[in-house]
CSV table of C-alpha atoms in Angstrom, one decimal:
chain,number,residue,atom,x,y,z
I,1,GLN,CA,42.4,-32.2,-67.8
I,2,VAL,CA,43.1,-29.9,-64.8
I,3,GLN,CA,41.9,-31.9,-61.5
I,4,LEU,CA,40.8,-29.3,-58.6
I,5,VAL,CA,41.4,-30.0,-54.4
I,6,GLU,CA,40.7,-27.1,-52.5
I,7,SER,CA,41.3,-26.9,-48.7
I,8,GLY,CA,41.3,-24.7,-45.5
I,9,GLY,CA,37.7,-23.7,-45.2
I,10,GLY,CA,36.2,-23.6,-41.7
I,11,LEU,CA,34.0,-21.2,-39.2
I,12,VAL,CA,35.7,-18.2,-38.4
I,13,GLN,CA,34.6,-14.8,-36.2
I,14,ALA,CA,34.0,-11.5,-38.1
I,15,GLY,CA,37.5,-9.8,-38.0
I,16,GLY,CA,39.4,-13.4,-38.7
I,17,SER,CA,41.2,-14.6,-41.6
I,18,LEU,CA,41.1,-18.1,-43.0
I,19,ARG,CA,43.8,-18.9,-46.0
I,20,LEU,CA,42.3,-21.4,-48.5
I,21,SER,CA,44.4,-23.0,-50.7
I,22,CYS,CA,44.3,-25.4,-54.3
I,23,ALA,CA,46.1,-27.7,-54.9
I,24,ALA,CA,45.8,-28.8,-58.9
I,25,SER,CA,47.1,-32.1,-60.7
I,26,GLY,CA,48.9,-32.2,-63.6
I,27,ARG,CA,52.3,-31.2,-65.4
I,28,THR,CA,50.3,-27.8,-67.1
I,29,PHE,CA,49.1,-26.0,-64.0
I,30,GLY,CA,51.8,-23.4,-64.9
I,31,THR,CA,50.1,-22.6,-68.6
I,32,TYR,CA,46.7,-21.9,-66.4
I,33,ALA,CA,45.4,-18.7,-65.5
I,34,MET,CA,43.4,-19.3,-61.3
I,35,GLY,CA,40.9,-17.6,-60.2
I,36,TRP,CA,38.2,-18.4,-56.4
I,37,PHE,CA,34.5,-17.8,-56.8
I,38,ARG,CA,31.9,-18.3,-54.7
I,39,GLN,CA,28.1,-19.3,-53.5
I,40,ALA,CA,25.8,-18.3,-50.9
I,41,PRO,CA,23.0,-20.1,-50.2
I,42,GLY,CA,20.4,-19.4,-52.1
I,43,LYS,CA,23.1,-16.6,-54.5
I,44,GLU,CA,24.4,-17.4,-57.4
I,45,ARG,CA,27.6,-18.3,-57.8
I,46,GLU,CA,30.0,-14.8,-58.0
I,47,PHE,CA,33.6,-14.0,-58.9
I,48,VAL,CA,35.7,-13.1,-56.1
I,49,ALA,CA,39.2,-13.1,-58.0
I,50,VAL,CA,41.2,-14.3,-60.4
I,51,ILE,CA,45.5,-14.3,-60.7
I,52,SER,CA,47.1,-14.9,-64.4
I,53,TRP,CA,50.0,-18.7,-65.2
I,54,SER,CA,52.9,-16.1,-63.8
I,55,GLY,CA,51.0,-14.6,-61.2
I,56,GLY,CA,52.2,-11.4,-62.2
I,57,SER,CA,48.2,-9.8,-62.4
I,58,THR,CA,45.5,-10.6,-60.6
I,59,TYR,CA,42.1,-9.0,-60.4
I,60,TYR,CA,39.7,-8.8,-57.4
I,61,ALA,CA,36.0,-7.8,-57.3
I,62,ASP,CA,35.3,-5.0,-55.1
I,63,SER,CA,33.3,-6.7,-52.1
I,64,VAL,CA,36.7,-8.7,-51.2
I,65,LYS,CA,39.7,-5.6,-52.9
I,66,GLY,CA,42.0,-4.4,-49.9
I,67,ARG,CA,40.7,-7.7,-48.0
I,68,PHE,CA,41.6,-10.7,-49.4
I,69,THR,CA,44.3,-11.8,-51.4
I,70,ILE,CA,45.3,-14.3,-54.6
I,71,SER,CA,48.7,-16.3,-55.2
I,72,ARG,CA,50.2,-19.6,-56.5
I,73,ASP,CA,53.3,-21.1,-56.4
I,74,ASN,CA,53.6,-23.0,-59.3
I,75,ALA,CA,56.3,-25.3,-58.4
I,76,LYS,CA,53.7,-27.2,-55.9
I,77,ASN,CA,50.8,-26.5,-58.3
I,78,THR,CA,48.4,-25.1,-56.1
I,79,VAL,CA,47.0,-21.4,-55.5
I,80,TYR,CA,45.8,-19.5,-52.4
I,81,LEU,CA,43.1,-16.9,-51.4
I,82,GLN,CA,44.0,-15.4,-48.3
I,83,MET,CA,41.4,-13.5,-46.5
I,84,ASN,CA,41.1,-10.8,-44.1
I,85,SER,CA,38.8,-8.6,-42.0
I,86,LEU,CA,36.1,-11.7,-42.8
I,87,LYS,CA,33.0,-10.7,-43.0
I,88,PRO,CA,29.3,-12.6,-42.5
I,89,GLU,CA,28.3,-11.7,-45.5
I,90,ASP,CA,32.0,-14.0,-46.7
I,91,THR,CA,30.1,-16.5,-46.1
I,92,ALA,CA,29.9,-18.9,-49.0
I,93,VAL,CA,30.8,-22.5,-50.8
I,94,TYR,CA,34.4,-21.2,-52.6
I,95,TYR,CA,35.7,-22.8,-55.3
I,96,CYS,CA,38.2,-22.9,-57.3
I,97,ASN,CA,38.7,-22.6,-60.9
I,98,ALA,CA,40.7,-22.8,-64.5
I,99,ASP,CA,41.0,-21.6,-67.4
I,100,LYS,CA,44.2,-21.1,-70.1
I,101,SER,CA,42.4,-17.1,-70.5
I,102,TYR,CA,43.0,-14.5,-67.7
I,103,SER,CA,40.4,-12.6,-69.4
I,104,ARG,CA,38.2,-15.4,-69.4
I,105,LEU,CA,38.4,-16.4,-66.1
I,106,ARG,CA,37.3,-12.3,-65.3
I,107,VAL,CA,34.2,-12.7,-66.5
I,108,GLY,CA,33.2,-15.8,-64.8
I,109,MET,CA,34.1,-18.3,-67.8
I,110,TYR,CA,36.1,-21.0,-66.9
I,111,ASP,CA,37.1,-24.9,-67.8
I,112,TYR,CA,38.1,-26.5,-64.7
I,113,TRP,CA,36.6,-26.3,-60.9
I,114,GLY,CA,37.0,-28.0,-58.0
I,115,GLN,CA,33.8,-29.2,-55.1
I,116,GLY,CA,34.1,-26.4,-52.9
I,117,THR,CA,34.6,-25.3,-49.8
I,118,GLN,CA,32.8,-23.8,-46.5
I,119,VAL,CA,33.4,-20.5,-44.9
I,120,THR,CA,31.7,-19.9,-42.6
I,121,VAL,CA,31.8,-15.7,-41.2
I,122,SER,CA,30.2,-15.7,-37.3
I,123,SER,CA,28.8,-12.3,-36.8
């Protein structure tokens, strides 16, 4: 069982930056691939980024490539999402997700998720 708690959301102006954090419980964090998804009002949840258990592989949605960076610190059981050059269309609730399979996360499948953190980007 993995429990995930996101933090770091907030209100930021367009062009600004935020760093989201996701703290995971359990001693097996280092064996899970981790991902970030987001859901805007009235829209379906969409994939944002994924990182392998070692941190050696990452993959991003085209909409955030070059602006967002996913990273992890297995010693701290934490995964991060650095978001730069934010746009109003990035406004959403951001969810942290975990799965044993990096490939499953890439296609939007996962076993564990957090409660989400709100990111609002004003124009």
